PDB file of C-alpha atoms in Angstrom:
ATOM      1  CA  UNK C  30       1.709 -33.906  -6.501  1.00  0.00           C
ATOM      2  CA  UNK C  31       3.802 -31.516  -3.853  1.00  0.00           C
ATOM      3  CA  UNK C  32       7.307 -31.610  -2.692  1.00  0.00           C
ATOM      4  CA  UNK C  33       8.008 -33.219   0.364  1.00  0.00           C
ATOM      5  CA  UNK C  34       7.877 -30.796   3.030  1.00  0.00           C
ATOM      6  CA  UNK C  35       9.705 -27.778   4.333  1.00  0.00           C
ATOM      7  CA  UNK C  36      12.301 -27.113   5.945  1.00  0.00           C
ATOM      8  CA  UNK C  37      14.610 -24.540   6.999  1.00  0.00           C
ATOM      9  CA  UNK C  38      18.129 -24.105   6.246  1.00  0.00           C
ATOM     10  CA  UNK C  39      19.018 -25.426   9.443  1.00  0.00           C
ATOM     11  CA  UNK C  40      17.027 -28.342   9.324  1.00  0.00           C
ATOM     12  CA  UNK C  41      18.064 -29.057   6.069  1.00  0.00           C
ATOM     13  CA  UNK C  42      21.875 -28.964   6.918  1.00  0.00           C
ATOM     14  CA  UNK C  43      20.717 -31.818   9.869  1.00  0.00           C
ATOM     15  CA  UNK C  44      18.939 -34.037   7.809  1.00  0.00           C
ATOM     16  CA  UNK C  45      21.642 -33.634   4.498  1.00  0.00           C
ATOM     17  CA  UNK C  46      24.591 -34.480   7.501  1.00  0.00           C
ATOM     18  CA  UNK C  47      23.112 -38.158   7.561  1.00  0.00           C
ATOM     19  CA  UNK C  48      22.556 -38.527   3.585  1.00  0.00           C
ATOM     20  CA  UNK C  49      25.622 -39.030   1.870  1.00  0.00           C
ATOM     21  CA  UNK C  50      23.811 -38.847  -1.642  1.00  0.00           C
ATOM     22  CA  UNK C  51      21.590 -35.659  -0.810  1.00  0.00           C
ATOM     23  CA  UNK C  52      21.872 -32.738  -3.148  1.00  0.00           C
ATOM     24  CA  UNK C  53      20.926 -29.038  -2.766  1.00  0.00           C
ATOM     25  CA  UNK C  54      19.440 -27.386  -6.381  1.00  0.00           C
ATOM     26  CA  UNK C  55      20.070 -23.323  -5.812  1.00  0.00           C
ATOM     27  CA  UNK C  56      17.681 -21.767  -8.319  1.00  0.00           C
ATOM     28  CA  UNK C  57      18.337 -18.511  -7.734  1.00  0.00           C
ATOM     29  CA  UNK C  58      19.928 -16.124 -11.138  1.00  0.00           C
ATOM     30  CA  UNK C  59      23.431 -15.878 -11.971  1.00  0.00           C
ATOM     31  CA  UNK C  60      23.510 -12.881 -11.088  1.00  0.00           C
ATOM     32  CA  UNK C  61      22.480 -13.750  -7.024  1.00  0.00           C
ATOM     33  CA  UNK C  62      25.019 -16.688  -7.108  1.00  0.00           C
ATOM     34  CA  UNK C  63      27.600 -14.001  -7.952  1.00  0.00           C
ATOM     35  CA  UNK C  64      26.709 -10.548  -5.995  1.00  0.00           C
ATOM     36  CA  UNK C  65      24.816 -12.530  -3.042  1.00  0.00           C
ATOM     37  CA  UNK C  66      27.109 -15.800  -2.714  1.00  0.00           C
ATOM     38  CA  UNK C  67      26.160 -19.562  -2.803  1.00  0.00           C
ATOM     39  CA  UNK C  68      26.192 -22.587  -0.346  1.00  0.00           C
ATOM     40  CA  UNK C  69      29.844 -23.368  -0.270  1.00  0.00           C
ATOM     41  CA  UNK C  70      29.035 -27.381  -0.620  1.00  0.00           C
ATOM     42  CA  UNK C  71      30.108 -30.212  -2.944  1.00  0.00           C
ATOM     43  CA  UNK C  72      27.105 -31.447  -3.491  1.00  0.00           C
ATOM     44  CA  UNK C  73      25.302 -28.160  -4.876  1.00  0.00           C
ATOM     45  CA  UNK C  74      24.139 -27.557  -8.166  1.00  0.00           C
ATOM     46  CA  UNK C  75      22.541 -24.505 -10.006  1.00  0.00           C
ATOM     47  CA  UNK C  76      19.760 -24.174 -11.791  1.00  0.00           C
ATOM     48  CA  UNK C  77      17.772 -21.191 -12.352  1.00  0.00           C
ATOM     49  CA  UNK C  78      14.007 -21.656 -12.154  1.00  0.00           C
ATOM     50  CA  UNK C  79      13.509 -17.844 -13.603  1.00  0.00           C
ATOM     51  CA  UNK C  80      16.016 -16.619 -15.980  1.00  0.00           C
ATOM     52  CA  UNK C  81      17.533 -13.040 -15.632  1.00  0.00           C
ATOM     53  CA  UNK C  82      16.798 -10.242 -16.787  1.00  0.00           C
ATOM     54  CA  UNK C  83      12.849 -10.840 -17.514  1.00  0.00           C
ATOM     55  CA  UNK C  84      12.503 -13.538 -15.039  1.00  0.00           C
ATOM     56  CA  UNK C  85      10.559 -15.580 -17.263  1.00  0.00           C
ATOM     57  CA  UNK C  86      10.254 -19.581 -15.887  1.00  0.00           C
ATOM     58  CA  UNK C  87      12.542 -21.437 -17.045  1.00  0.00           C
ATOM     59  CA  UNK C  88      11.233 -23.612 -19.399  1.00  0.00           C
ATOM     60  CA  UNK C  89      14.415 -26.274 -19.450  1.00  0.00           C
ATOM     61  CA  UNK C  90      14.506 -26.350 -15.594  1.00  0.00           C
ATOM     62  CA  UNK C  91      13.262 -30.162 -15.665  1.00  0.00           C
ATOM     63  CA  UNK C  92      15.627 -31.327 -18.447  1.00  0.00           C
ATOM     64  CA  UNK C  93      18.137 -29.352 -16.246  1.00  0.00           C
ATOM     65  CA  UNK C  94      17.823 -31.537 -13.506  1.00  0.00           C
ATOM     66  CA  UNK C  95      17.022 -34.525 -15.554  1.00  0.00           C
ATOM     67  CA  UNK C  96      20.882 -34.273 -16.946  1.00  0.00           C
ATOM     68  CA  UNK C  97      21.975 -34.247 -13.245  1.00  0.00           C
ATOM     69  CA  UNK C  98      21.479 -38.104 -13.376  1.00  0.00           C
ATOM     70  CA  UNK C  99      19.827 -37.745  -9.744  1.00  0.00           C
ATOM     71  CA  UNK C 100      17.895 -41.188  -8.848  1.00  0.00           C
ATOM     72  CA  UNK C 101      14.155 -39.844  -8.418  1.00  0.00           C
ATOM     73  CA  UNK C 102      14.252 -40.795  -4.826  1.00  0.00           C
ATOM     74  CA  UNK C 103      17.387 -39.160  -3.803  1.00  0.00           C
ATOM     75  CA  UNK C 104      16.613 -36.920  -1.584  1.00  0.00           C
ATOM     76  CA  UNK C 105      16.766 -33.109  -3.424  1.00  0.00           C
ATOM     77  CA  UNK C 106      16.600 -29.716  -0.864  1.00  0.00           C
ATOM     78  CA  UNK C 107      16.067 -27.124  -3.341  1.00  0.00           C
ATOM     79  CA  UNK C 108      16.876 -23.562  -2.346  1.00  0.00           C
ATOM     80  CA  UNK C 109      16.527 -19.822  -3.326  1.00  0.00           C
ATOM     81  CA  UNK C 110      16.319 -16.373  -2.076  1.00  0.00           C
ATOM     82  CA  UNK C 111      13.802 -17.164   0.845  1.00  0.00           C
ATOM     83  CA  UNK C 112      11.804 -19.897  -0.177  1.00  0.00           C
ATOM     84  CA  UNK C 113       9.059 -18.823  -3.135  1.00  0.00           C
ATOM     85  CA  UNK C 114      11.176 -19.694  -5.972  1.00  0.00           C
ATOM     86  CA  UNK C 115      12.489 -23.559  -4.565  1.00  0.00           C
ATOM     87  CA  UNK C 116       8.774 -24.234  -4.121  1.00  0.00           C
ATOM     88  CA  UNK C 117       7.468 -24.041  -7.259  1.00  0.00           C
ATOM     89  CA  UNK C 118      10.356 -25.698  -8.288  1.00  0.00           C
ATOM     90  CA  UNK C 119      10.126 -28.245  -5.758  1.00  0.00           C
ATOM     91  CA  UNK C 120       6.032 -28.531  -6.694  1.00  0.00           C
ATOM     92  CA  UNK C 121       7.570 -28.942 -10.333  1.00  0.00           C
ATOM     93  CA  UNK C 122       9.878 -31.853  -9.800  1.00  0.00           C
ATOM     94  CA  UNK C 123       7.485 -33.787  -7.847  1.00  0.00           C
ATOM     95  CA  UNK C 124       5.283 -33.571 -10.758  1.00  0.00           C
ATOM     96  CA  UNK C 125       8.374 -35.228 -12.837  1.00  0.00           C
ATOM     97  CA  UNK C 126       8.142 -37.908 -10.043  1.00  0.00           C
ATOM     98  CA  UNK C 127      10.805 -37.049  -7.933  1.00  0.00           C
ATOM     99  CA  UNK C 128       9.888 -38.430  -4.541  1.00  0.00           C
ATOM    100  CA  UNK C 129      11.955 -37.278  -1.645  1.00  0.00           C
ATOM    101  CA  UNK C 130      12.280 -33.038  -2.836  1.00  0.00           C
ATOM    102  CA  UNK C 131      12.148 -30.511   0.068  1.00  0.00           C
ATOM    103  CA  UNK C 132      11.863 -27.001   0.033  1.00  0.00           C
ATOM    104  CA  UNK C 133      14.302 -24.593   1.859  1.00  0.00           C
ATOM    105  CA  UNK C 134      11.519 -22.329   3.418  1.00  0.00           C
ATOM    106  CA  UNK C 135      13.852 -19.367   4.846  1.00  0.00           C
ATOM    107  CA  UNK C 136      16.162 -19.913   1.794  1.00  0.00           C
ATOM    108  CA  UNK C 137      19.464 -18.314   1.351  1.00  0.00           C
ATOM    109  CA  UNK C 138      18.827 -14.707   2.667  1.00  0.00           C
ATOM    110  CA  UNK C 139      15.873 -15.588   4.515  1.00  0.00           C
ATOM    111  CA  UNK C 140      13.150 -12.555   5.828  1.00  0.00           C
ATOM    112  CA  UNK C 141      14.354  -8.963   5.899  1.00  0.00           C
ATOM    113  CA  UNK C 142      15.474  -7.862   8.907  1.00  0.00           C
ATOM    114  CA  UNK C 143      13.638  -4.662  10.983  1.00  0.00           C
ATOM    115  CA  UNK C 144      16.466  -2.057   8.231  1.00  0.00           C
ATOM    116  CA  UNK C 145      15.376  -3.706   5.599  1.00  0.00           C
ATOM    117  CA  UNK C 146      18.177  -6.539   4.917  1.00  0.00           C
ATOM    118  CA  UNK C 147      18.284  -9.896   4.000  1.00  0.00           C
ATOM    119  CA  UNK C 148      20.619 -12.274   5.481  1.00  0.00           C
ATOM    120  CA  UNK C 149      20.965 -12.250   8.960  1.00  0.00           C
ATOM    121  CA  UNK C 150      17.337 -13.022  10.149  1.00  0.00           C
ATOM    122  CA  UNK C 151      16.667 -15.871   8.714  1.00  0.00           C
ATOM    123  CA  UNK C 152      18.155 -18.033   5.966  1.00  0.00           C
ATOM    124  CA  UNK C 153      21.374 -20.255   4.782  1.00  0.00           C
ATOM    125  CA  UNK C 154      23.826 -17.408   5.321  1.00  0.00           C
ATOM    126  CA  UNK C 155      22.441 -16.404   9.159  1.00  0.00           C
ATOM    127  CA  UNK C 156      22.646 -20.340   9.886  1.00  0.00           C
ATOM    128  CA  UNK C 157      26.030 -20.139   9.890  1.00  0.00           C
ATOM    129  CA  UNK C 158      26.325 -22.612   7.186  1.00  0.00           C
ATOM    130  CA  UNK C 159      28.926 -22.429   4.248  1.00  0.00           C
ATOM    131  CA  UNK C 160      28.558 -20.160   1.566  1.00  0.00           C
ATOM    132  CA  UNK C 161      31.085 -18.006  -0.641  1.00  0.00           C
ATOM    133  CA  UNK C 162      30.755 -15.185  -2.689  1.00  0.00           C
ATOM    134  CA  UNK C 163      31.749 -14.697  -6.264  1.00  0.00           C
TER     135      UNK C 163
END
């Protein structure tokens, strides 16, 4: 079983406007929530799927979101750097039968841009959307 579909951070700031009991699972490291910044929402939560420093998977991610209390049809948008990460995730909690899960494809930084950078091609941050930083 897959994840619902994806989306990008745009899109996924439209749909989440009309779902009062949407959440958005960041499962980026601690260290990117602190040195990059995270969706300044009340309705995030994070999670890593990889955990820092040997990005090994994170083999409590499902109990993770499990203790969230989420319904498994509430609709889920998970989210990383630009996209790779929140899909296997996303693939992952489908399998736990979560129904309504989409995957933020241009993620929080989205693409480099022609120097090199992340963040203002593509992405949470170059949607204008909230986000802080540590």
């Amino acid at each position: 079983m897959a994840y619902k579909g994806d989306l990008t951070s745009a899109e996924a700031a439209e749909q989440m406007a009309s779902q009062s009991d949407a959440v958005v699972i960041d499962v980026r490291t601690q260290p990117e929530w602190q040195f990059v910044g995270v969706p300044a929402i009340e309705n995030a939560h994070f999670i890593s799927w990889q955990v820092y420093p040997t990005m090994a998977v994170n083999g409590d991610f499902a109990a993770a979101v499990d203790e969230l209390g989420l319904s498994k049809d509430q609709p889920i948008y998970m989210l990383c750097r630009s996209g790779a990460r929140s899909a296997a995730a996303g693939n992952l909690l489908a399998e736990q039968g979560y129904s309504n899960v989409f995957n933020v494809s241009d993620g929080f930084e989205g693409d480099k841009d022609a120097a090199g950078h992340r963040g203002k091609t593509g992405g949470w941050k170059a949607a204008g959307l909230p986000w802080s930083q540590g």
